[in-house]
CSV table of C-alpha atoms and ligand atoms in Angstrom, one decimal:
chain,number,residue,atom,x,y,z
U,460,UNK,CA,0.1,0.0,0.0
U,461,UNK,CA,1.4,3.6,-0.8
U,462,UNK,CA,2.1,5.4,2.4
U,463,UNK,CA,2.1,8.6,0.5
U,464,UNK,CA,-1.4,8.8,-0.2
U,465,UNK,CA,-2.8,11.9,1.1
U,466,UNK,CA,-6.4,11.5,2.5
U,467,UNK,CA,-9.1,14.0,2.3
U,468,UNK,CA,-11.3,14.1,5.4
U,469,UNK,CA,-14.6,15.9,5.8
U,470,UNK,CA,-15.8,16.8,9.3
U,471,UNK,CA,-19.3,17.9,9.7
U,472,UNK,CA,-20.8,19.5,12.8
U,473,UNK,CA,-22.9,22.4,13.7
U,474,UNK,CA,-20.5,23.3,16.4
U,475,UNK,CA,-17.5,25.2,15.3
U,476,UNK,CA,-15.5,24.4,18.5
U,477,UNK,CA,-15.8,20.8,17.9
U,478,UNK,CA,-14.5,21.0,14.2
U,479,UNK,CA,-11.6,23.0,15.3
U,480,UNK,CA,-10.7,20.5,18.1
U,481,UNK,CA,-11.0,17.7,15.5
U,482,UNK,CA,-8.8,19.6,13.2
U,483,UNK,CA,-6.3,20.1,15.9
U,484,UNK,CA,-6.1,16.5,16.8
U,485,UNK,CA,-5.7,15.5,13.3
U,486,UNK,CA,-3.3,18.2,12.2
U,487,UNK,CA,0.0,16.1,12.6
U,488,UNK,CA,-1.3,13.2,10.4
U,489,UNK,CA,-0.9,15.4,7.2
U,490,UNK,CA,-4.6,15.1,5.9
U,491,UNK,CA,-6.3,17.4,3.6
U,492,UNK,CA,-9.2,18.5,6.0
U,493,UNK,CA,-12.6,20.0,4.8
U,494,UNK,CA,-15.2,21.3,7.5
U,495,UNK,CA,-19.0,21.9,7.2
U,496,UNK,CA,-21.4,23.2,9.6
U,497,UNK,CA,-24.5,21.4,8.2
U,498,UNK,CA,-25.5,18.5,6.0
U,499,UNK,CA,-26.1,20.4,2.7
U,500,UNK,CA,-22.7,22.0,2.7
U,501,UNK,CA,-21.0,18.7,3.6
U,502,UNK,CA,-22.8,17.0,0.6
U,503,UNK,CA,-21.5,19.9,-1.7
U,504,UNK,CA,-18.0,19.2,-0.6
U,505,UNK,CA,-18.5,15.3,-1.2
U,506,UNK,CA,-19.5,16.0,-4.8
U,507,UNK,CA,-16.4,18.0,-5.5
U,508,UNK,CA,-13.7,16.4,-3.5
U,509,UNK,CA,-12.2,12.9,-3.4
U,510,UNK,CA,-13.2,12.4,0.2
U,511,UNK,CA,-11.7,9.3,1.9
U,512,UNK,CA,-13.4,9.8,5.2
U,513,UNK,CA,-16.4,11.6,6.7
U,514,UNK,CA,-16.9,12.3,10.3
U,515,UNK,CA,-20.3,13.7,11.3
U,516,UNK,CA,-22.0,14.7,14.4
U,517,UNK,CA,-25.5,12.9,14.9
U,518,UNK,CA,-27.1,15.8,16.4
U,519,UNK,CA,-27.5,18.7,13.9
U,520,UNK,CA,-30.4,20.9,13.0
U,521,UNK,CA,-32.5,20.0,9.8
U,522,UNK,CA,-30.8,16.7,9.3
U,523,UNK,CA,-29.5,14.1,11.8
U,524,UNK,CA,-25.9,12.7,11.3
U,525,UNK,CA,-27.2,9.2,10.3
U,526,UNK,CA,-29.5,10.8,7.6
U,527,UNK,CA,-26.7,12.8,6.4
U,528,UNK,CA,-24.3,9.8,6.3
U,529,UNK,CA,-26.8,7.8,4.5
U,530,UNK,CA,-27.0,10.6,1.8
U,531,UNK,CA,-23.1,10.6,1.9
U,532,UNK,CA,-22.8,6.9,1.1
U,533,UNK,CA,-24.8,7.5,-2.2
U,534,UNK,CA,-22.6,10.6,-3.1
U,535,UNK,CA,-19.3,9.0,-2.2
U,536,UNK,CA,-19.9,5.3,-1.7
U,537,UNK,CA,-16.1,4.6,-1.0
U,538,UNK,CA,-15.7,7.1,1.7
U,539,UNK,CA,-15.5,5.6,5.1
U,540,UNK,CA,-18.3,7.1,7.5
U,541,UNK,CA,-17.8,7.6,11.3
U,542,UNK,CA,-20.6,9.0,13.5
U,543,UNK,CA,-19.9,11.2,16.5
U,544,UNK,CA,-22.6,10.8,19.1
U,545,UNK,CA,-23.4,11.2,22.7
U,546,UNK,CA,-24.4,8.4,25.0
U,547,UNK,CA,-27.9,9.5,24.5
U,548,UNK,CA,-27.8,8.7,20.8
U,549,UNK,CA,-26.2,5.2,20.9
U,550,UNK,CA,-29.3,3.5,19.7
U,551,UNK,CA,-29.5,5.6,16.6
U,552,UNK,CA,-25.7,5.0,16.0
U,553,UNK,CA,-26.3,1.1,16.3
U,554,UNK,CA,-29.0,1.4,13.7
U,555,UNK,CA,-26.9,3.4,11.3
U,556,UNK,CA,-24.2,0.8,11.6
U,557,UNK,CA,-26.7,-2.0,11.1
U,558,UNK,CA,-28.1,-0.3,8.0
U,559,UNK,CA,-24.4,-0.2,6.7
U,560,UNK,CA,-24.2,3.7,6.4
U,561,UNK,CA,-21.8,4.1,9.2
U,562,UNK,CA,-18.5,2.3,9.5
U,563,UNK,CA,-18.4,2.9,13.2
U,564,UNK,CA,-19.2,5.5,16.0
U,565,UNK,CA,-17.2,7.5,18.4
U,566,UNK,CA,-18.9,8.6,21.7
U,567,UNK,CA,-18.3,12.2,22.9
U,568,UNK,CA,-16.4,12.9,24.8
U,569,UNK,CA,-13.7,11.2,23.0
U,570,UNK,CA,-10.2,10.1,23.7
U,571,UNK,CA,-8.0,11.8,21.3
U,572,UNK,CA,-5.7,8.8,20.9
U,573,UNK,CA,-8.6,6.5,20.4
U,574,UNK,CA,-9.9,8.8,17.8
U,575,UNK,CA,-6.7,8.9,15.9
U,576,UNK,CA,-6.3,5.4,16.0
U,577,UNK,CA,-9.8,4.6,14.8
U,578,UNK,CA,-9.3,7.1,11.9
U,579,UNK,CA,-6.1,5.6,10.9
U,580,UNK,CA,-7.6,2.1,10.7
U,581,UNK,CA,-10.6,3.3,9.0
U,582,UNK,CA,-8.3,4.8,6.3
U,583,UNK,CA,-6.3,1.6,6.1
U,584,UNK,CA,-9.6,-0.3,5.3
U,585,UNK,CA,-10.3,2.4,2.9
U,586,UNK,CA,-7.1,1.9,1.1
U,587,UNK,CA,-7.5,-1.8,1.1
U,588,UNK,CA,-10.9,-1.6,-0.4
U,589,UNK,CA,-9.5,0.6,-3.2
U,590,UNK,CA,-6.4,-1.5,-3.8
U,591,UNK,CA,-8.7,-4.6,-3.8
U,592,UNK,CA,-10.9,-3.2,-6.4
U,593,UNK,CA,-7.9,-1.8,-8.3
U,594,UNK,CA,-6.4,-5.3,-8.4
U,595,UNK,CA,-9.7,-7.0,-9.3
U,596,UNK,CA,-10.3,-4.6,-12.1
U,597,UNK,CA,-6.8,-5.0,-13.3
U,598,UNK,CA,-7.3,-8.8,-13.3
U,599,UNK,CA,-10.5,-8.4,-15.2
U,600,UNK,CA,-9.0,-6.2,-17.8
U,601,UNK,CA,-6.0,-8.3,-18.3
U,602,UNK,CA,-8.3,-11.5,-18.5
U,603,UNK,CA,-10.6,-9.7,-21.1
U,604,UNK,CA,-7.5,-8.6,-23.0
U,605,UNK,CA,-5.9,-12.0,-22.8
U,606,UNK,CA,-9.3,-13.5,-24.0
U,607,UNK,CA,-9.5,-11.1,-26.9
U,608,UNK,CA,-5.9,-12.0,-27.7
U,609,UNK,CA,-6.5,-15.6,-27.7
U,610,UNK,CA,-9.7,-15.4,-29.7
U,611,UNK,CA,-7.8,-13.2,-32.1
U,612,UNK,CA,-4.9,-15.6,-32.2
U,613,UNK,CA,-7.1,-18.6,-32.7
U,614,UNK,CA,-8.8,-16.9,-35.4
U,615,UNK,CA,-5.6,-15.9,-37.0
U,616,UNK,CA,-4.1,-19.4,-36.7
U,617,UNK,CA,-7.4,-20.8,-38.0
U,618,UNK,CA,-7.4,-18.4,-41.1
U,619,UNK,CA,-3.7,-19.2,-41.8
U,620,UNK,CA,-4.1,-23.0,-41.3
U,621,UNK,CA,-7.1,-22.8,-43.7
U,622,UNK,CA,-5.2,-21.0,-46.3
U,623,UNK,CA,-2.3,-23.3,-46.0
U,624,UNK,CA,-4.6,-26.4,-46.3
U,625,UNK,CA,-6.2,-24.9,-49.4
U,626,UNK,CA,-2.8,-24.2,-51.0
U,627,UNK,CA,-1.6,-27.5,-50.0
U,628,UNK,CA,-4.7,-29.2,-51.5
U,629,UNK,CA,-4.1,-27.4,-54.7
U,630,UNK,CA,-0.5,-28.2,-54.8
U,631,UNK,CA,-0.9,-31.7,-53.9
U,632,UNK,CA,-3.6,-32.2,-56.5
U,633,UNK,CA,-1.4,-30.8,-59.4
U,634,UNK,CA,1.5,-32.7,-57.7
U,635,UNK,CA,-0.4,-36.0,-57.8
U,636,UNK,CA,-1.4,-35.3,-61.4
U,637,UNK,CA,2.1,-34.9,-62.2
U,638,UNK,CA,3.0,-38.1,-60.6
U,639,UNK,CA,0.3,-39.8,-62.2
U,640,UNK,CA,1.1,-38.7,-65.6
U,641,UNK,CA,4.7,-39.9,-65.2
U,642,UNK,CA,3.8,-43.2,-63.7
U,643,UNK,CA,1.3,-43.5,-66.4
U,644,UNK,CA,3.8,-42.8,-69.2
U,645,UNK,CA,6.2,-45.3,-67.3
U,646,UNK,CA,3.5,-47.9,-67.4
U,647,UNK,CA,2.8,-47.6,-71.2
U,648,UNK,CA,6.4,-47.9,-71.5
U,649,UNK,CA,7.0,-50.9,-69.3
U,650,UNK,CA,4.4,-52.1,-67.0
U,651,UNK,CA,7.0,-54.3,-65.1
U,652,UNK,CA,9.0,-51.3,-64.2
U,653,UNK,CA,6.0,-49.7,-62.7
U,654,UNK,CA,5.5,-52.7,-60.4
U,655,UNK,CA,9.2,-52.7,-59.7
U,656,UNK,CA,9.0,-49.0,-58.8
U,657,UNK,CA,6.0,-49.3,-56.6
U,658,UNK,CA,7.8,-52.0,-54.6
U,659,UNK,CA,10.9,-50.1,-54.3
U,660,UNK,CA,8.9,-47.0,-53.1
U,661,UNK,CA,7.2,-49.2,-50.4
U,662,UNK,CA,10.6,-50.7,-49.3
U,663,UNK,CA,12.4,-47.2,-49.3
U,664,UNK,CA,9.6,-45.9,-47.3
U,665,UNK,CA,10.0,-48.6,-44.6
U,666,UNK,CA,13.8,-48.1,-44.7
U,667,UNK,CA,13.4,-44.4,-44.2
U,668,UNK,CA,11.3,-44.9,-41.5
U,669,UNK,CA,14.0,-46.6,-39.6
U,670,UNK,CA,15.9,-43.5,-39.7
U,671,UNK,CA,13.5,-41.9,-37.4
U,672,UNK,CA,14.4,-38.3,-37.8
U,673,UNK,CA,13.4,-37.6,-41.3
U,674,UNK,CA,10.9,-34.6,-41.9
U,675,UNK,CA,7.8,-35.4,-43.7
U,676,UNK,CA,8.8,-33.8,-47.0
U,677,UNK,CA,11.9,-35.9,-47.0
U,678,UNK,CA,9.8,-39.0,-46.6
U,679,UNK,CA,7.7,-37.9,-49.4
U,680,UNK,CA,10.6,-37.0,-51.7
U,681,UNK,CA,12.1,-40.4,-51.1
U,682,UNK,CA,8.9,-42.1,-52.0
U,683,UNK,CA,8.2,-40.3,-55.1
U,684,UNK,CA,11.7,-40.4,-56.3
U,685,UNK,CA,11.5,-44.1,-55.8
U,686,UNK,CA,8.3,-44.2,-57.9
U,687,UNK,CA,10.0,-42.3,-60.6
U,688,UNK,CA,13.6,-43.3,-60.3
U,689,UNK,CA,14.0,-45.1,-63.6
U,690,UNK,CA,11.8,-42.6,-65.6
U,691,UNK,CA,15.0,-41.8,-67.6
U,692,UNK,CA,15.2,-45.3,-68.8
U,693,UNK,CA,12.4,-44.2,-71.4
U,694,UNK,CA,15.4,-42.6,-73.2
U,695,UNK,CA,17.2,-45.9,-73.6
U,696,UNK,CA,16.8,-47.7,-76.8
U,697,UNK,CA,14.4,-50.7,-76.6
U,698,UNK,CA,16.9,-53.2,-77.8
U,699,UNK,CA,19.2,-52.4,-75.1
U,700,UNK,CA,16.6,-52.6,-72.4
U,701,UNK,CA,15.6,-56.0,-73.7
U,702,UNK,CA,19.3,-57.1,-73.5
U,703,UNK,CA,19.3,-56.1,-69.8
U,704,UNK,CA,16.0,-57.7,-69.1
U,705,UNK,CA,17.2,-61.1,-70.5
U,706,UNK,CA,20.6,-61.1,-68.8
U,707,UNK,CA,21.3,-64.6,-68.0
U,708,UNK,CA,24.0,-66.3,-65.9
U,709,UNK,CA,25.9,-69.5,-67.1
U,710,UNK,CA,23.6,-71.3,-64.7
U,711,UNK,CA,20.7,-70.3,-66.7
U,712,UNK,CA,19.2,-68.1,-64.0
U,713,UNK,CA,18.5,-64.4,-65.0
U,714,UNK,CA,21.1,-62.4,-62.9
U,715,UNK,CA,21.9,-58.9,-62.7
U,716,UNK,CA,24.3,-57.3,-60.4
U,717,UNK,CA,24.8,-53.6,-60.9
U,718,UNK,CA,28.3,-53.5,-59.3
U,719,UNK,CA,31.6,-54.7,-60.5
U,720,UNK,CA,33.8,-57.5,-59.2
U,721,UNK,CA,31.5,-60.6,-59.3
U,722,UNK,CA,32.2,-63.2,-62.0
U,723,UNK,CA,28.5,-63.5,-62.7
U,724,UNK,CA,28.2,-59.9,-63.1
U,725,UNK,CA,31.1,-59.9,-65.6
U,726,UNK,CA,29.5,-62.6,-67.5
U,727,UNK,CA,26.1,-60.8,-67.5
U,728,UNK,CA,27.3,-57.4,-68.6
U,729,UNK,CA,30.4,-58.5,-71.0
U,730,UNK,CA,28.0,-60.8,-73.0
U,731,UNK,CA,25.3,-58.4,-73.1
U,732,UNK,CA,26.2,-54.8,-73.2
U,733,UNK,CA,28.9,-53.0,-75.2
U,734,UNK,CA,30.9,-50.3,-73.6
U,735,UNK,CA,29.0,-47.7,-75.6
U,736,UNK,CA,25.7,-49.3,-74.8
U,737,UNK,CA,26.7,-49.3,-71.1
U,738,UNK,CA,27.6,-45.7,-71.4
U,739,UNK,CA,24.2,-44.9,-72.9
U,740,UNK,CA,22.4,-46.9,-70.3
U,741,UNK,CA,24.2,-45.1,-67.5
U,742,UNK,CA,22.8,-41.7,-68.6
U,743,UNK,CA,19.2,-42.7,-67.4
U,744,UNK,CA,19.7,-41.2,-63.9
U,745,UNK,CA,20.7,-37.9,-65.6
U,746,UNK,CA,17.9,-38.0,-68.1
U,747,UNK,CA,15.4,-38.7,-65.2
U,748,UNK,CA,16.7,-35.7,-63.3
U,749,UNK,CA,16.4,-33.5,-66.5
U,750,UNK,CA,12.7,-34.8,-67.0
U,751,UNK,CA,11.8,-33.8,-63.6
U,752,UNK,CA,13.9,-30.8,-62.8
U,753,UNK,CA,11.9,-27.5,-63.1
U,754,UNK,CA,8.6,-29.1,-62.2
U,755,UNK,CA,7.2,-27.3,-59.1
U,756,UNK,CA,8.1,-29.5,-55.9
U,757,UNK,CA,10.0,-32.1,-57.8
U,758,UNK,CA,13.4,-30.4,-57.5
U,759,UNK,CA,14.3,-32.6,-54.5
U,760,UNK,CA,12.8,-35.6,-56.0
U,761,UNK,CA,15.0,-35.2,-59.1
U,762,UNK,CA,18.2,-34.8,-57.2
U,763,UNK,CA,17.4,-38.3,-55.6
U,764,UNK,CA,16.6,-39.6,-59.0
U,765,UNK,CA,19.9,-38.5,-60.3
U,766,UNK,CA,21.7,-40.2,-57.6
U,767,UNK,CA,20.2,-43.5,-57.3
U,768,UNK,CA,23.1,-45.3,-58.8
U,769,UNK,CA,25.7,-43.7,-56.9
U,770,UNK,CA,28.0,-46.1,-54.9
U,771,UNK,CA,29.0,-45.5,-51.3
U,772,UNK,CA,32.7,-45.8,-52.2
U,773,UNK,CA,32.4,-43.4,-55.1
U,774,UNK,CA,32.3,-46.1,-57.8
U,775,UNK,CA,28.8,-45.4,-59.1
U,776,UNK,CA,27.5,-43.1,-61.7
U,777,UNK,CA,26.8,-40.6,-63.0
U,778,UNK,CA,28.8,-38.2,-60.7
U,779,UNK,CA,30.9,-40.7,-58.7
U,780,UNK,CA,29.6,-39.3,-55.4
U,781,UNK,CA,30.5,-41.1,-52.2
U,782,UNK,CA,29.5,-41.4,-48.6
U,783,UNK,CA,27.4,-38.5,-47.4
U,784,UNK,CA,27.7,-36.7,-50.6
U,785,UNK,CA,25.1,-39.0,-51.9
U,786,UNK,CA,21.8,-37.7,-50.5
U,787,UNK,CA,20.3,-40.0,-48.0
U,788,UNK,CA,17.2,-40.6,-50.1
U,789,UNK,CA,19.3,-41.7,-52.9
U,790,UNK,CA,21.3,-44.0,-50.6
U,791,UNK,CA,18.1,-45.7,-49.5
U,792,UNK,CA,16.6,-46.0,-53.0
U,793,UNK,CA,19.8,-47.7,-54.2
U,794,UNK,CA,19.5,-50.5,-51.7
U,795,UNK,CA,15.8,-50.9,-52.2
U,796,UNK,CA,16.2,-50.8,-55.9
U,797,UNK,CA,18.9,-53.3,-56.1
U,798,UNK,CA,17.2,-55.7,-53.7
U,799,UNK,CA,13.9,-55.6,-55.4
U,800,UNK,CA,15.9,-56.0,-58.7
U,801,UNK,CA,17.7,-59.1,-57.5
U,802,UNK,CA,14.6,-60.9,-56.2
U,803,UNK,CA,12.0,-59.9,-58.9
U,804,UNK,CA,13.9,-59.5,-62.0
U,805,UNK,CA,17.0,-61.7,-61.4
U,806,UNK,CA,14.9,-64.2,-59.5
U,807,UNK,CA,17.3,-64.6,-56.8
U,808,UNK,CA,16.2,-66.2,-53.5
U,809,UNK,CA,15.4,-63.5,-50.9
U,810,UNK,CA,18.2,-64.8,-48.7
U,811,UNK,CA,20.6,-64.7,-51.5
U,812,UNK,CA,19.7,-61.3,-52.6
U,813,UNK,CA,20.2,-60.0,-48.9
U,814,UNK,CA,23.5,-61.7,-48.7
U,815,UNK,CA,24.6,-59.9,-51.9
U,816,UNK,CA,23.4,-56.7,-50.6
U,817,UNK,CA,25.3,-57.1,-47.3
U,818,UNK,CA,28.4,-58.0,-49.1
U,819,UNK,CA,28.3,-54.7,-51.0
U,820,UNK,CA,28.1,-52.6,-47.5
U,821,UNK,CA,30.7,-49.9,-47.5
U,822,UNK,CA,31.4,-50.4,-51.3
U,823,UNK,CA,28.1,-50.1,-53.2
U,824,UNK,CA,25.9,-49.3,-50.3
U,825,UNK,CA,25.7,-47.2,-47.1
U,826,UNK,CA,26.2,-49.7,-44.3
U,827,UNK,CA,23.5,-48.1,-42.2
U,828,UNK,CA,21.0,-48.4,-44.8
U,829,UNK,CA,21.8,-52.0,-45.2
U,830,UNK,CA,21.2,-52.5,-41.4
U,831,UNK,CA,17.8,-50.9,-41.9
U,832,UNK,CA,17.0,-53.0,-44.9
U,833,UNK,CA,17.8,-56.1,-42.9
U,834,UNK,CA,15.6,-54.9,-40.0
U,835,UNK,CA,12.7,-54.4,-42.4
U,836,UNK,CA,13.0,-57.6,-44.2
U,837,UNK,CA,13.2,-59.4,-40.8
U,838,UNK,CA,10.1,-57.8,-39.6
U,839,UNK,CA,8.4,-58.5,-42.9
U,840,UNK,CA,9.4,-62.2,-42.7
U,841,UNK,CA,8.0,-62.4,-39.2
U,842,UNK,CA,4.8,-60.6,-40.4
U,843,UNK,CA,4.5,-62.9,-43.4
U,844,UNK,CA,3.9,-65.9,-41.1
U,845,UNK,CA,0.6,-64.5,-40.2
U,846,UNK,CA,-0.4,-62.2,-43.1
U,847,UNK,CA,-0.9,-62.4,-46.8
U,848,UNK,CA,0.3,-59.8,-49.2
U,849,UNK,CA,-2.2,-58.9,-51.8
U,850,UNK,CA,-3.1,-56.1,-54.4
U,851,UNK,CA,-6.1,-53.7,-54.1
U,852,UNK,CA,-7.8,-55.8,-56.8
U,853,UNK,CA,-7.4,-59.1,-54.7
U,854,UNK,CA,-9.2,-57.3,-51.6
U,855,UNK,CA,-12.5,-59.2,-50.6
U,856,UNK,CA,-15.2,-58.5,-48.1
U,857,UNK,CA,-14.5,-60.1,-44.9
U,858,UNK,CA,-10.8,-60.0,-45.0
U,859,UNK,CA,-9.1,-58.2,-42.1
U,860,UNK,CA,-6.2,-55.9,-42.4
U,861,UNK,CA,-2.9,-56.7,-40.7
U,862,UNK,CA,-1.5,-53.1,-41.7
U,863,UNK,CA,-2.9,-49.8,-42.5
U,864,UNK,CA,-3.8,-49.0,-46.0
U,865,UNK,CA,-2.1,-45.6,-46.9
U,866,UNK,CA,-1.6,-43.7,-50.1
U,867,UNK,CA,1.6,-42.8,-51.4
U,868,UNK,CA,1.1,-39.3,-49.9
U,869,UNK,CA,0.9,-41.0,-46.5
U,870,UNK,CA,-2.8,-40.6,-46.2
U,871,UNK,CA,-4.2,-43.2,-43.9
U,872,UNK,CA,-7.4,-44.5,-45.6
U,873,UNK,CA,-8.2,-47.7,-43.6
U,874,UNK,CA,-6.6,-48.7,-40.2
U,875,UNK,CA,-5.1,-52.0,-39.3
U,876,UNK,CA,-7.4,-54.7,-37.9
U,877,UNK,CA,-10.5,-53.4,-40.0
U,878,UNK,CA,-12.6,-56.0,-41.4
U,879,UNK,CA,-13.2,-55.1,-45.1
U,880,UNK,CA,-16.8,-54.4,-46.3
U,881,UNK,CA,-18.3,-54.4,-49.6
U,882,UNK,CA,-18.6,-50.7,-49.8
U,883,UNK,CA,-15.0,-50.2,-48.8
U,884,UNK,CA,-13.6,-51.7,-51.9
U,885,UNK,CA,-15.5,-49.4,-54.3
U,886,UNK,CA,-14.4,-46.5,-52.3
U,887,UNK,CA,-10.9,-47.6,-52.2
U,888,UNK,CA,-10.8,-48.2,-55.9
U,889,UNK,CA,-12.2,-44.9,-56.5
U,890,UNK,CA,-9.7,-43.2,-54.0
U,891,UNK,CA,-6.8,-45.0,-55.8
U,892,UNK,CA,-7.5,-43.0,-58.8
U,893,UNK,CA,-7.1,-39.6,-57.1
U,894,UNK,CA,-4.4,-40.4,-54.7
U,895,UNK,CA,-2.7,-43.7,-55.4
U,896,UNK,CA,-2.6,-46.5,-52.8
U,897,UNK,CA,0.5,-48.2,-51.7
U,898,UNK,CA,0.9,-51.2,-53.9
U,899,UNK,CA,0.8,-53.9,-51.3
U,900,UNK,CA,-2.1,-54.6,-49.1
U,901,UNK,CA,-1.6,-56.9,-46.1
U,902,UNK,CA,-4.4,-59.0,-44.6
U,903,UNK,CA,-4.4,-61.7,-41.9
U,904,UNK,CA,-4.1,-65.3,-43.1
U,905,UNK,CA,-7.0,-66.0,-40.6
U,906,UNK,CA,-9.1,-63.9,-38.4
U,907,UNK,CA,-7.7,-65.8,-35.4
U,908,UNK,CA,-4.3,-64.2,-36.0
U,909,UNK,CA,-5.5,-60.8,-35.4
U,910,UNK,CA,-3.7,-59.3,-32.5
D,1771,FE2,FE1,18.0,-47.1,-62.5
């Protein structure tokens, strides 16, 4: 509380000598003091001055002290009101206190000290009331301001979010149109290549997840680059691609190993591709990058496409990048691409394909990426025991999903453990047209295997 407050006091009594003696007693406390010899005069002062405390005699002509103090309460409700009264009027004083128009009364004759103490206490109470009100008002005002601010903020955040959502929807739509156009083109060119790309995208996505600290756009770029990584093959002459498709080992099995050193690889390449053909073939990542660069939002994707045949030790192409010079997404795609190629195109047993990849850790592949691939394949093997992998077209009512169905853009369509109903299939098929669904769908082999 501020001790420097100068209080204004109003003393009302028809007897001048009483007023004078009160003034004398109060002189040393530093108050501003107004006096009035009748109620009317007193009320006028109350209207004009910020009075903290009123002392009024009870017995006055025309109006009693309690009547005056009741009016004073209306004019200056905060001012503390004290009544001076003789013993004869104690009842009137008690009534006034009960009605709330008087804080307390002082009997005449008074003890000077008691009077001073009573007044000081009364003024302390006055200050407390005002301070309390000030703080309450401050809190209310701050609360109101905070509320306004919050509402404003919420509104602004909402508006901004909606704007971003709209922009994203627009961007995504045109983005997916672009991706669809490219995969459609790729499909016309070589349907096997599209199936391969979709599997690589799914595998890359799982490997990327094992890194745990990738941002959403990075995931998306990795998946999209996986889908489009071989788009540049469209520039490679057909007869050369056919040669590559039909590479055979001396044991009669199709084999393709994209890195040097192995006897089988030498047989496969030396027999099938001339040096100039290989040079031409190795241009496909550059051609791929060039077809995507410049398309809005595909810049990052195009960089990954260019680097998908780089090797960890710098022996890859087209730029001979090594280690972390190769973007992480490209290191992931490279592992997933080769693994899928070995299993699906070269018809290697999965276990042999994985062994081949592991052998090429540190040379062709980033060892960390290989570790993540091993983890993904182990988990898939465990899951395969209780689930079947099917395509969207093979999905039937009554089947129960063992994994979520998601789109390539990461949108969750149907959650794991959902039993498929007839109408879901129609919806999923039509959804697939707009935002393609990840190629593989997993269902439990039997309903009992549901977790
Ligand atoms: Fe490639």
